[in-house]
Short mmCIF file of N, CA and C in Angstrom, two decimals:
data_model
loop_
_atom_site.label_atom_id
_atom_site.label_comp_id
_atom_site.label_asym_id
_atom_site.label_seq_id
_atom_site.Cartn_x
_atom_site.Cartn_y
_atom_site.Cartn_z
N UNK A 288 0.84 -1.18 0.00
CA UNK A 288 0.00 0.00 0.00
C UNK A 288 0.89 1.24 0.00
N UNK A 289 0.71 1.82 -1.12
CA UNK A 289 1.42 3.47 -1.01
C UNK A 289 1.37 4.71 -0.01
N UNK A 290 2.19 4.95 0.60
CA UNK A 290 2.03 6.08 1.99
C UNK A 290 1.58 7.69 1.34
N UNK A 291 0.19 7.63 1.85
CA UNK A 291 -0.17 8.87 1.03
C UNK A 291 0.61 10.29 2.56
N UNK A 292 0.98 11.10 1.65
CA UNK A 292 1.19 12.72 2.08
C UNK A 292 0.12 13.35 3.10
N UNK A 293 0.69 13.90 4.01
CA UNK A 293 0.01 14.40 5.24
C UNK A 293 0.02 16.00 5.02
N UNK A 294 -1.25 16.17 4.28
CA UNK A 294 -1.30 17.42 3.78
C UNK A 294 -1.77 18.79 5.32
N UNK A 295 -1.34 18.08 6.38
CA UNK A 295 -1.37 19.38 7.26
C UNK A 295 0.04 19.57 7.69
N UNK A 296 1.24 18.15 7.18
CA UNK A 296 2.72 18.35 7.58
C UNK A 296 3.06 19.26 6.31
N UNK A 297 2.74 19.12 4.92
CA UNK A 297 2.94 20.01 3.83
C UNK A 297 2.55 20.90 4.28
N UNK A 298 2.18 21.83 4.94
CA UNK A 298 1.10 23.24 5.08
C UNK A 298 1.94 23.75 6.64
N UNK A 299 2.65 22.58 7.13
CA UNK A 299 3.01 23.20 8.63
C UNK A 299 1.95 23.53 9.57
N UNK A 300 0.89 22.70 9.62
CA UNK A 300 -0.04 22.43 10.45
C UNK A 300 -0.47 21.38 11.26
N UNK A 301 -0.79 21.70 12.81
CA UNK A 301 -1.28 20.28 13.30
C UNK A 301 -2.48 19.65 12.45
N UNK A 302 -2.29 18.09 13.00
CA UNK A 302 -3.36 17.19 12.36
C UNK A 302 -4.72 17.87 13.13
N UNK A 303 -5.36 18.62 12.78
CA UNK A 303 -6.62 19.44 13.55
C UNK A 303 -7.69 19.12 12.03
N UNK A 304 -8.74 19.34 12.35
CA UNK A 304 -9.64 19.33 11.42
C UNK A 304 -10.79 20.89 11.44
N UNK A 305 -10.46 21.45 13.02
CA UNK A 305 -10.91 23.13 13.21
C UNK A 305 -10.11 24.00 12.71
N UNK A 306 -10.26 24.11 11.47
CA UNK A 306 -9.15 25.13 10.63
C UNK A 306 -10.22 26.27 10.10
N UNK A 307 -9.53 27.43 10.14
CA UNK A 307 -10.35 28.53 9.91
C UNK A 307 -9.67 28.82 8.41
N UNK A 308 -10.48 29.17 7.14
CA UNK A 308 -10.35 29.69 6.20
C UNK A 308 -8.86 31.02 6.13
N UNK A 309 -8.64 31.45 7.06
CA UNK A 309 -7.46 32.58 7.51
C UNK A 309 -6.23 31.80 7.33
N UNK A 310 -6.68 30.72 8.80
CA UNK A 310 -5.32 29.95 9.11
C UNK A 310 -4.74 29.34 7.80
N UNK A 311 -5.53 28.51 6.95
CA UNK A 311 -5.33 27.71 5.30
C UNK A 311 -4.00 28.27 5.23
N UNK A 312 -5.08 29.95 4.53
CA UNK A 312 -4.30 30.93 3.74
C UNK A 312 -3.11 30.97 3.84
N UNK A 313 -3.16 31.89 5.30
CA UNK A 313 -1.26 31.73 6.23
C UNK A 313 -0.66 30.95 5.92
N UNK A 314 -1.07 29.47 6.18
CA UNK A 314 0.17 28.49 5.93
C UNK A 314 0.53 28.23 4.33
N UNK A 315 -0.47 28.26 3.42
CA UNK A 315 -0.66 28.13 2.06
C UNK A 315 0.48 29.26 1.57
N UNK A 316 0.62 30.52 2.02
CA UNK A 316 0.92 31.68 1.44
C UNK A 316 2.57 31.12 1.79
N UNK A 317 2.55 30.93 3.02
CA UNK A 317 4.22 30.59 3.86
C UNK A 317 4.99 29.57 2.91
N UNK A 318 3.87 28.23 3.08
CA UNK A 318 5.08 27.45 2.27
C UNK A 318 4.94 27.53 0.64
N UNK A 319 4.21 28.36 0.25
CA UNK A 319 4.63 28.71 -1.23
C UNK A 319 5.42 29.49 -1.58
N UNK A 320 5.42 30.30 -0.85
CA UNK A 320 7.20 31.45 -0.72
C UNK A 320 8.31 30.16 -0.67
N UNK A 321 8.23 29.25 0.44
CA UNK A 321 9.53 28.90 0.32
C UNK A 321 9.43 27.56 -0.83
N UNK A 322 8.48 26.96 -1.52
CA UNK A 322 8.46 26.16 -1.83
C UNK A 322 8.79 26.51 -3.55
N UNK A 323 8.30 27.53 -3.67
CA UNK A 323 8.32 27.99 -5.18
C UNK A 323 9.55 27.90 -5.81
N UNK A 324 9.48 27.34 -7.00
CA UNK A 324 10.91 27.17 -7.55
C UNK A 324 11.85 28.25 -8.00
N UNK A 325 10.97 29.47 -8.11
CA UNK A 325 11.95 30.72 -8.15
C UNK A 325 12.49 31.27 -6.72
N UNK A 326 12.15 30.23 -5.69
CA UNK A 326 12.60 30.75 -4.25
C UNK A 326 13.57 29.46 -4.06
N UNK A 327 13.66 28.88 -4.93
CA UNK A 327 14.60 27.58 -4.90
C UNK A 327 14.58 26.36 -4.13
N UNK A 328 13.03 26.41 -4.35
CA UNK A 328 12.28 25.37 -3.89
C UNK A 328 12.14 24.44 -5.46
N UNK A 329 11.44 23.52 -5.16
CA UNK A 329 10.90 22.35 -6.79
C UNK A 329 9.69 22.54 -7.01
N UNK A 330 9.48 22.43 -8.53
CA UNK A 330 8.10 22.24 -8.64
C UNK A 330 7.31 21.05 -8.13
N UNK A 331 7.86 19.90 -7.79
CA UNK A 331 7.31 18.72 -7.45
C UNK A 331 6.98 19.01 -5.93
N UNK A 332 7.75 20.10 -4.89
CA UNK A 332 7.57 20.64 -4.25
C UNK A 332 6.31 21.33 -3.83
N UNK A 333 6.56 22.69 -4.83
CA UNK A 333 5.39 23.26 -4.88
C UNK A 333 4.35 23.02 -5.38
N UNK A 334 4.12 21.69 -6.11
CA UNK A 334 2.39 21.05 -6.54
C UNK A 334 2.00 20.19 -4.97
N UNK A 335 2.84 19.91 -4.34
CA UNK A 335 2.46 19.02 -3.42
C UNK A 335 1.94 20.43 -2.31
N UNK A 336 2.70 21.42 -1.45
CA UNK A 336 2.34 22.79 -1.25
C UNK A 336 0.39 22.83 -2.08
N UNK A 337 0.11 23.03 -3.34
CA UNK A 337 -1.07 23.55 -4.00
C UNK A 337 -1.86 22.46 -3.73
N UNK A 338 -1.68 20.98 -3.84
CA UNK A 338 -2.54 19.81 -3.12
C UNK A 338 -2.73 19.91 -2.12
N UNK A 339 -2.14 20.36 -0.92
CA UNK A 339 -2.11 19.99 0.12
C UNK A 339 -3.46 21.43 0.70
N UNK A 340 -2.99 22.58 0.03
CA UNK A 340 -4.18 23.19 0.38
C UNK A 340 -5.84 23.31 -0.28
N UNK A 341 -5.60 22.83 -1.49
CA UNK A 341 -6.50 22.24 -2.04
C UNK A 341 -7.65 21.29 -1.34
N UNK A 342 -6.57 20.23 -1.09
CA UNK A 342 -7.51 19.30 -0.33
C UNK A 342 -8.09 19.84 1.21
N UNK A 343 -7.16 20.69 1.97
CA UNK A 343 -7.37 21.15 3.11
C UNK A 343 -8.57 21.95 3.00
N UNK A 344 -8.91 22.75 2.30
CA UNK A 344 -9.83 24.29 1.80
C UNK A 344 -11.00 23.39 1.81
N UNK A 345 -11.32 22.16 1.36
CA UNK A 345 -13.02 21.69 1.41
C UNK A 345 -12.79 20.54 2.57
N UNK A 346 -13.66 21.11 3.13
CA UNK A 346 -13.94 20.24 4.91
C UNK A 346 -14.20 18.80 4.02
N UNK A 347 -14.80 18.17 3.05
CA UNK A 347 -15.10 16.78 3.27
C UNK A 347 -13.87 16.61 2.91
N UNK A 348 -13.35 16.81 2.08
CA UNK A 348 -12.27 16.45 1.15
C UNK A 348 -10.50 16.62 3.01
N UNK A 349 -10.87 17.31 3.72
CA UNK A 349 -9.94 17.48 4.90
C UNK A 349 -10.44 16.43 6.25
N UNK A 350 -11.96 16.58 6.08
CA UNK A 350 -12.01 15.39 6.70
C UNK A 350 -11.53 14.09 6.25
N UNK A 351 -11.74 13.49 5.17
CA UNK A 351 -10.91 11.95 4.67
C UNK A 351 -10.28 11.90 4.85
N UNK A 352 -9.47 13.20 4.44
CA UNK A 352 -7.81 12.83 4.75
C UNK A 352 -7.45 12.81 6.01
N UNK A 353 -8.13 13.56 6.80
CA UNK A 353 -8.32 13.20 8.13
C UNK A 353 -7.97 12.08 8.43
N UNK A 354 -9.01 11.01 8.31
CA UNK A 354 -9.48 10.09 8.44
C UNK A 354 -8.26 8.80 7.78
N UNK A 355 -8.05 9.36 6.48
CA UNK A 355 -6.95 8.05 5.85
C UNK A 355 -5.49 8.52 6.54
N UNK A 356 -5.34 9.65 7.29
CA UNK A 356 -4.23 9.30 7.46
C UNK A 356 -4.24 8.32 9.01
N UNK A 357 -5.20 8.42 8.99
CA UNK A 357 -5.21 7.40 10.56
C UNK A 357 -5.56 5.71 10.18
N UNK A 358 -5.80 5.49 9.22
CA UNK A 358 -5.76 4.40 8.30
C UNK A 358 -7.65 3.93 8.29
N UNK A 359 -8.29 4.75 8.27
CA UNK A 359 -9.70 4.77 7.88
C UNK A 359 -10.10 4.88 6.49
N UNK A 360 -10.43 4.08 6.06
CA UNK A 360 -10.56 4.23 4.43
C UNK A 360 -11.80 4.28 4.08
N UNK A 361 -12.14 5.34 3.52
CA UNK A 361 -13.59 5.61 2.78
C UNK A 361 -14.37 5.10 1.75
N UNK A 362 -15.38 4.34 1.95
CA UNK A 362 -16.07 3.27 1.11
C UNK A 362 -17.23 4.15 0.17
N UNK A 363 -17.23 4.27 -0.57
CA UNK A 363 -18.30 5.52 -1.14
C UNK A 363 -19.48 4.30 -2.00
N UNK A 364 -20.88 4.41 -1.30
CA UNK A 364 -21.95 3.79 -2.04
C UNK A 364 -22.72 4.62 -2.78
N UNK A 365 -22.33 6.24 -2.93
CA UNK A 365 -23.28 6.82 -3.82
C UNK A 365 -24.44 7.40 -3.31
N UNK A 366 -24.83 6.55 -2.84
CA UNK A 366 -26.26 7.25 -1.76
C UNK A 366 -26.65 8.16 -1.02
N UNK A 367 -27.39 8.53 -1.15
CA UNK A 367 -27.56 9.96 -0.49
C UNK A 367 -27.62 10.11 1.04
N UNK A 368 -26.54 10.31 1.81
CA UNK A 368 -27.06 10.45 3.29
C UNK A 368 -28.33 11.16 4.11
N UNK A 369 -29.04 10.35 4.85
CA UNK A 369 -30.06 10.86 5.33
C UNK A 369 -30.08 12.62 5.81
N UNK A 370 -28.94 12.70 6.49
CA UNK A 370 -29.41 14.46 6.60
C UNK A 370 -28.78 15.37 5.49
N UNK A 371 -28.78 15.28 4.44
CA UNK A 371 -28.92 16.10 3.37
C UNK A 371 -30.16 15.75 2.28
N UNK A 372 -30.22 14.41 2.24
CA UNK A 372 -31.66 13.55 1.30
C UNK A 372 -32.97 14.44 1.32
N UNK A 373 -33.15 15.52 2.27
CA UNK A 373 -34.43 16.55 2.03
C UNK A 373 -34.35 17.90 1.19
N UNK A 374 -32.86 18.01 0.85
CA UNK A 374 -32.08 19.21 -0.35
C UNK A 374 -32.27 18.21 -1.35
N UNK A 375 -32.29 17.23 -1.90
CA UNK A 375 -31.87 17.05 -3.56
C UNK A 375 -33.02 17.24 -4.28
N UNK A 376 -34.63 17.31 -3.86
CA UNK A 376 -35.46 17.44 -4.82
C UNK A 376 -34.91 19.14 -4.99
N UNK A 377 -35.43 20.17 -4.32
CA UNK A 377 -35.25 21.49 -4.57
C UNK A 377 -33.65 21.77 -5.35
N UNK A 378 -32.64 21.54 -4.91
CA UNK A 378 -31.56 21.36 -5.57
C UNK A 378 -31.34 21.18 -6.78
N UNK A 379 -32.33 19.90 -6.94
CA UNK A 379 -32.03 19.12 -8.57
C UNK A 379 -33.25 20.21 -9.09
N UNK A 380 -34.13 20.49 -9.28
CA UNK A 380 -35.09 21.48 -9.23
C UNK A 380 -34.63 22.57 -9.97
N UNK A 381 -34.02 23.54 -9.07
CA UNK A 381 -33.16 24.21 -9.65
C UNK A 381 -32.57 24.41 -10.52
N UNK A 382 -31.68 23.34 -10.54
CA UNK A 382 -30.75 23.42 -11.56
C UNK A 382 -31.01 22.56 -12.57
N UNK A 383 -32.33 21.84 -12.54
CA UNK A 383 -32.62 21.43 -14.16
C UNK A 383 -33.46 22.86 -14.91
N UNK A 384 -34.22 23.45 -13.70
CA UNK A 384 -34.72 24.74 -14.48
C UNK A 384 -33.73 25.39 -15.04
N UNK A 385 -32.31 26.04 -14.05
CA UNK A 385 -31.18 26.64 -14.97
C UNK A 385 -30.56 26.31 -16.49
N UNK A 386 -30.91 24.66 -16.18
CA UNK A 386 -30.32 24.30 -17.41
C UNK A 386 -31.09 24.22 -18.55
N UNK A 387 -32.50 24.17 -18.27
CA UNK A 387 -33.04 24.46 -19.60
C UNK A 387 -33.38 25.86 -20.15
N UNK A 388 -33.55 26.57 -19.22
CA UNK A 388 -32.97 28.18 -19.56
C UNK A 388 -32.07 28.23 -20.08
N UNK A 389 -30.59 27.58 -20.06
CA UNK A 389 -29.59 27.83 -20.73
C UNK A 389 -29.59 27.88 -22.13
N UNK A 390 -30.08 26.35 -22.00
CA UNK A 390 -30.33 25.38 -23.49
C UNK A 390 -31.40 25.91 -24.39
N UNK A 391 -32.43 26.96 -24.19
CA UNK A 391 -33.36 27.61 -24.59
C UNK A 391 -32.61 29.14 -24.68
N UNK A 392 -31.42 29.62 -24.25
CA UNK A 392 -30.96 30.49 -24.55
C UNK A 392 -29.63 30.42 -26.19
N UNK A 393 -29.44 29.39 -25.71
CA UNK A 393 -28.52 28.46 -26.44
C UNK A 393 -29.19 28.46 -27.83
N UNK A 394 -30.11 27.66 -27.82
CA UNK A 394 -30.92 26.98 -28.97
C UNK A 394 -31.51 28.33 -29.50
N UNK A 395 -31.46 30.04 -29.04
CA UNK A 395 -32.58 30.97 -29.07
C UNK A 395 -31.97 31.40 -31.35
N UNK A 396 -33.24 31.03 -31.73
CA UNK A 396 -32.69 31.60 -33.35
C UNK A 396 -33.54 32.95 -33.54
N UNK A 397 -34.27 33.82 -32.67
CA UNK A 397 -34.59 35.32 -32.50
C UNK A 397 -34.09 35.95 -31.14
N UNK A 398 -34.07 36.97 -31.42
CA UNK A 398 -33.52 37.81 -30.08
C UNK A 398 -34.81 37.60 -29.49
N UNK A 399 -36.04 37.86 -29.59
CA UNK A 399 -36.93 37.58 -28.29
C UNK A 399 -36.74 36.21 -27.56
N UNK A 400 -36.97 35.62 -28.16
CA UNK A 400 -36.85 33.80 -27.19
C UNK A 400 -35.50 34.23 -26.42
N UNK A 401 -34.80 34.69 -27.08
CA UNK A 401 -33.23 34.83 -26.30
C UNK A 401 -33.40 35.87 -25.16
N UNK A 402 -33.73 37.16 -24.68
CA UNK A 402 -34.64 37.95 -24.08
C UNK A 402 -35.16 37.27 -23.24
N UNK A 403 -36.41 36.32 -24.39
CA UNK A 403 -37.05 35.83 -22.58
C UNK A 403 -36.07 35.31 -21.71
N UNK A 404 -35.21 34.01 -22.52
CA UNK A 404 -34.81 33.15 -21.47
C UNK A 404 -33.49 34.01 -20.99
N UNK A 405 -33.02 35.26 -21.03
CA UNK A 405 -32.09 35.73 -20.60
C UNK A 405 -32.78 36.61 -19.05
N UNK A 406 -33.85 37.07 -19.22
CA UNK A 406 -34.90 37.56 -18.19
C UNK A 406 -35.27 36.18 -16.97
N UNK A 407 -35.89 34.94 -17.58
CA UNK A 407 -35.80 33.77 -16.73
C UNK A 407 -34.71 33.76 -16.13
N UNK A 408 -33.79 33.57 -16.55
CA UNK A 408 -32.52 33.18 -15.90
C UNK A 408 -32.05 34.57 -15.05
N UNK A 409 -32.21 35.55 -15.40
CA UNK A 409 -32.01 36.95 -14.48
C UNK A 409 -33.13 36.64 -13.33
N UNK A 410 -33.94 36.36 -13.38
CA UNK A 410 -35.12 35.74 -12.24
C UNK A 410 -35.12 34.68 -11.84
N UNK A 411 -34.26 33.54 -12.13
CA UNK A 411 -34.27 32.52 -11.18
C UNK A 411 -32.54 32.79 -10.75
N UNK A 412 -31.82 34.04 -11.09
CA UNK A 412 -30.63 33.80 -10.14
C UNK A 412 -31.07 34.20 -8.45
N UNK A 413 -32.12 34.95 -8.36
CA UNK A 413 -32.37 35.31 -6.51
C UNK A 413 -32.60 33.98 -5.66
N UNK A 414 -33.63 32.76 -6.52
CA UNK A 414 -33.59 31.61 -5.76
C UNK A 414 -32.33 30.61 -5.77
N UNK A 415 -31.51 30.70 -6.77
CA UNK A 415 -30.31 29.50 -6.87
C UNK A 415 -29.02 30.34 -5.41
N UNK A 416 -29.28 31.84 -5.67
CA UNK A 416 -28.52 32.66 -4.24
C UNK A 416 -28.93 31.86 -3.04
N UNK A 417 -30.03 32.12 -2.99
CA UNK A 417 -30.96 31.76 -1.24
C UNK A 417 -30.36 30.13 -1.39
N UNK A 418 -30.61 29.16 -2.36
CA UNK A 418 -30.38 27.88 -1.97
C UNK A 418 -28.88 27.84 -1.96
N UNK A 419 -28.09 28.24 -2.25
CA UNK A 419 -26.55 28.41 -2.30
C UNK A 419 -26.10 28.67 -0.81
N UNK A 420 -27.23 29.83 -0.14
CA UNK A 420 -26.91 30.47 1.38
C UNK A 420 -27.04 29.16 2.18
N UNK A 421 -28.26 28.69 1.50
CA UNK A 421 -28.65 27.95 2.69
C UNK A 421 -27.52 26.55 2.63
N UNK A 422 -27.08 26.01 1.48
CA UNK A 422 -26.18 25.53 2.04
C UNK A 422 -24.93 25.07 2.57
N UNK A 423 -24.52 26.47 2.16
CA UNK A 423 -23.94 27.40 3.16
C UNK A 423 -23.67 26.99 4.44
N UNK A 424 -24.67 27.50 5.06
CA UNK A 424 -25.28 27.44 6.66
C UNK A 424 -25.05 25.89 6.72
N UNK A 425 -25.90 25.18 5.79
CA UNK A 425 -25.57 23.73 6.46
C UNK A 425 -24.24 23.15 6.51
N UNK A 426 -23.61 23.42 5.67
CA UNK A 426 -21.89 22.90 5.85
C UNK A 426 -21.27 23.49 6.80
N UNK A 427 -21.54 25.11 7.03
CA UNK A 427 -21.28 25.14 8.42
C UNK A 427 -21.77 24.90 9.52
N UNK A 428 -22.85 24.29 9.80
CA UNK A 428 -23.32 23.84 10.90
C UNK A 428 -22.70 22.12 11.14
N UNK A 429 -22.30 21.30 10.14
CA UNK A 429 -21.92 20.35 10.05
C UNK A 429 -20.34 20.53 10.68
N UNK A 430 -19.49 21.57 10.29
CA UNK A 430 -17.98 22.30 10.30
C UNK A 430 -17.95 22.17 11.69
N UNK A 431 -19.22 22.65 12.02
CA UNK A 431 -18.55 23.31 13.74
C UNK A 431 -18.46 22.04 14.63
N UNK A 432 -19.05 20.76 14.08
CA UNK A 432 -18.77 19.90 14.73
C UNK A 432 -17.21 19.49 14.83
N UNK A 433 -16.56 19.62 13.74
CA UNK A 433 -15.03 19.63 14.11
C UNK A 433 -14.37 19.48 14.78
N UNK A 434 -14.01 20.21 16.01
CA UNK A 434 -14.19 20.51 17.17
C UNK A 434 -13.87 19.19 18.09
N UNK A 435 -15.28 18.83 17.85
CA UNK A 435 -15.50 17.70 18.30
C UNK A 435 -14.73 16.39 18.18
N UNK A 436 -14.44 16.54 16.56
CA UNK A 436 -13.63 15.49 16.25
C UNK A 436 -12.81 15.69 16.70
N UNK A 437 -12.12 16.63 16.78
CA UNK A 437 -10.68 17.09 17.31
C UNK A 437 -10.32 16.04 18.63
N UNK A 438 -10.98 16.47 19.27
CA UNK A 438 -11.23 15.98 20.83
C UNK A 438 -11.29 14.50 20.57
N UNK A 439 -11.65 13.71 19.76
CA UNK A 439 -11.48 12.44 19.81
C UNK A 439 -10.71 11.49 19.12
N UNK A 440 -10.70 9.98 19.16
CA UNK A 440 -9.88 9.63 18.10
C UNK A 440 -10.70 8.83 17.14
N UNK A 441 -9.98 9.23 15.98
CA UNK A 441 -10.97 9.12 14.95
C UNK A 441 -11.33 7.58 14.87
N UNK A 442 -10.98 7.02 15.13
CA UNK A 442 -11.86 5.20 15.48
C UNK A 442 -12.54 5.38 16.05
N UNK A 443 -12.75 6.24 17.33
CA UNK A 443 -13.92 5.86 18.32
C UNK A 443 -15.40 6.54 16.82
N UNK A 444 -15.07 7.63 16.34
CA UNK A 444 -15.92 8.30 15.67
C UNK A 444 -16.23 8.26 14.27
N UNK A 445 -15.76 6.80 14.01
CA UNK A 445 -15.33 6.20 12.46
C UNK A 445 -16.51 6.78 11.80
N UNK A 446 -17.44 6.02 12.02
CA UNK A 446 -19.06 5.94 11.46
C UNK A 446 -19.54 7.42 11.23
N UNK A 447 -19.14 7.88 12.05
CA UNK A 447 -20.18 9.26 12.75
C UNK A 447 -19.17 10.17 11.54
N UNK A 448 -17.96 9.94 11.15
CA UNK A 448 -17.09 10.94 10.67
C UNK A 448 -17.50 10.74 8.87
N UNK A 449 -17.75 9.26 8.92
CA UNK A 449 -18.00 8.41 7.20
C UNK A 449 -19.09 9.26 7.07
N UNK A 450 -20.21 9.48 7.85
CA UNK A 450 -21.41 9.92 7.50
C UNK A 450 -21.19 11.32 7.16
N UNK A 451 -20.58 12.20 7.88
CA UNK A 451 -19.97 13.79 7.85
C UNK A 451 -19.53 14.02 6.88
N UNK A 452 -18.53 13.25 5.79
CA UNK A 452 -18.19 12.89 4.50
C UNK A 452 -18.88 13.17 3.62
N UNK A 453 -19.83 12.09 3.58
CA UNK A 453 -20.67 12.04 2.42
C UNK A 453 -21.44 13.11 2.80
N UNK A 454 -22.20 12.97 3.42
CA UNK A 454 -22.99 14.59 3.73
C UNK A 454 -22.17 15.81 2.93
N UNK A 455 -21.01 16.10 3.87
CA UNK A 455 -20.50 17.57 2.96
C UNK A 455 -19.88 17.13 1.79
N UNK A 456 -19.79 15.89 0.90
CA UNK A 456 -19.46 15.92 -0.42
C UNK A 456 -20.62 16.52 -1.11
N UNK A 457 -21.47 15.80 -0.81
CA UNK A 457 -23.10 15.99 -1.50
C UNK A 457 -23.24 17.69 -1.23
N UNK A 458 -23.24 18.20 -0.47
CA UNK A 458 -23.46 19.64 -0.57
C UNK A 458 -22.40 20.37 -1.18
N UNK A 459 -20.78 20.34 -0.67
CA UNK A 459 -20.00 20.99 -1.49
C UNK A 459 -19.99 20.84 -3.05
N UNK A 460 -20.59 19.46 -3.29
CA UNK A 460 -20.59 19.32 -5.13
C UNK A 460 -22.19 20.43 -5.39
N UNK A 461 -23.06 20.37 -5.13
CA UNK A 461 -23.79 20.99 -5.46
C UNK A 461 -24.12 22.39 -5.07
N UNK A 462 -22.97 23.09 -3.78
CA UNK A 462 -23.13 24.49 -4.07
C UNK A 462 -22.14 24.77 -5.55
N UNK A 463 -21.19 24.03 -5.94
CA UNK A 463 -20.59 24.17 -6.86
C UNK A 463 -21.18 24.25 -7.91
N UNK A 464 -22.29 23.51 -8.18
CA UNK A 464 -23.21 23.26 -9.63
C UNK A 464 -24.40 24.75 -9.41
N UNK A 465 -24.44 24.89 -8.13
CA UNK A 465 -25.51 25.98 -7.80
C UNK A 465 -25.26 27.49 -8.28
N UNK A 466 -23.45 27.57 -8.18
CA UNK A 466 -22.40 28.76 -8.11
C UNK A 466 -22.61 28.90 -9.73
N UNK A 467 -22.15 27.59 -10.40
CA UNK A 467 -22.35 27.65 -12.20
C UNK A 467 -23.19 27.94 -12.30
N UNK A 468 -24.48 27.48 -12.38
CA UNK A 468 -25.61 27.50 -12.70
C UNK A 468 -26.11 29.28 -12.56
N UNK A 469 -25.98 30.09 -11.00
CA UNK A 469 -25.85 31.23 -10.94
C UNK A 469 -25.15 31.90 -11.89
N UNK A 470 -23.97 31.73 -13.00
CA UNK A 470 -23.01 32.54 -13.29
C UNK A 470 -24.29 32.45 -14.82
N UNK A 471 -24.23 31.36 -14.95
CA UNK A 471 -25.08 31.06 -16.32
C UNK A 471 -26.30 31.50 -16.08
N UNK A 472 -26.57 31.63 -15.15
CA UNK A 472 -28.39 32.57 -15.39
C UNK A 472 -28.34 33.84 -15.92
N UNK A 473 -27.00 34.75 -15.76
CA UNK A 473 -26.99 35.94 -15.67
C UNK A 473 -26.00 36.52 -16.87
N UNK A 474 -25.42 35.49 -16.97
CA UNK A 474 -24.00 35.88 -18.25
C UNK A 474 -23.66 35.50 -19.48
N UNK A 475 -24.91 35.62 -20.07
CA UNK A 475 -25.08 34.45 -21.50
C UNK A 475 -24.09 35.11 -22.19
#
């Protein structure tokens, strides 16, 4: 088995999982000064430096690694975890309306059809905002548990941490599709 990289020893950070968006930065900014190859550092260097905060910057993606570096390995079935499973109708909702606005802006062979669906999509960017806020709020309400993990060891909290996973994958992928979808309502 290959020894994966401890992307909070790349970053000069404890193994913590309560990392504030600030702290990232700091360490991100530090070892890319020294890591950069015009500071006479390597590039093989400094991509491992840009992974390491990469992966750190999205809580699910910092929780796993969390998690694999303690030798917990993440089994992914696809399925929707129960406390996010009441977002995917409105979610998917959304953003099939965005997308056929698009595709009706796309497909538009007069400037009116193009108009309308440029007006639709100027009117459904206020609801894809609000659902974007909101989950928002829920990844951070999930975040602040952190904390918590901190305080324990991640075996006792295997289950409880697998579930925290999938949860904030499922939301971080779809404020992402929510963020597009926003840019495309408004910027044909």
């Amino acid at each position: 088995m290959a020894t994966i990289s401890d992307h909070f020893e790349v970053l000069g950070l404890e193994r913590q999982l309560d990392l504030s968006p600030e702290t990232l930065r700091t360490h991100y900014d530090g070892r890319c000064q020294e890591a950069h190859p015009d500071a006479g550092g390597t590039a093989k260097g400094f991509d491992a430096v840009t992974e390491a905060y990469k992966s750190l910057t999205s809580p699910a993606r910092r929780l796993r690694h969390w998690l694999e570096l303690s030798g917990i390995t993440m089994v992914e079935d696809g399925s929707l975890p129960p406390a996010v499973e009441e977002r995917f109708g409105p979610i998917n909702e959304l953003l099939r309306t965005a997308s056929e606005i698009a595709e009706r802006h796309r497909e538009a062979r007069s400037t009116l059809v193009r108009s309308v669906a440029e007006a639709e999509g100027i009117a459904l960017q206020p609801r894809i905002a609000e659902a974007r806020g909101e989950l928002e709020n829920a990844m951070a309400e999930i975040v602040s548990g952190f904390k918590r993990f901190d305080q324990s060891e991640p075996c006792e909290i295997r289950e409880e941490a697998m579930e925290v996973v999938r949860s904030l994958s499922f939301l971080e992928r779809w404020e992402a599709q929510l963020r597009a979808a926003w840019a495309k309502a408004g910027c044909w």
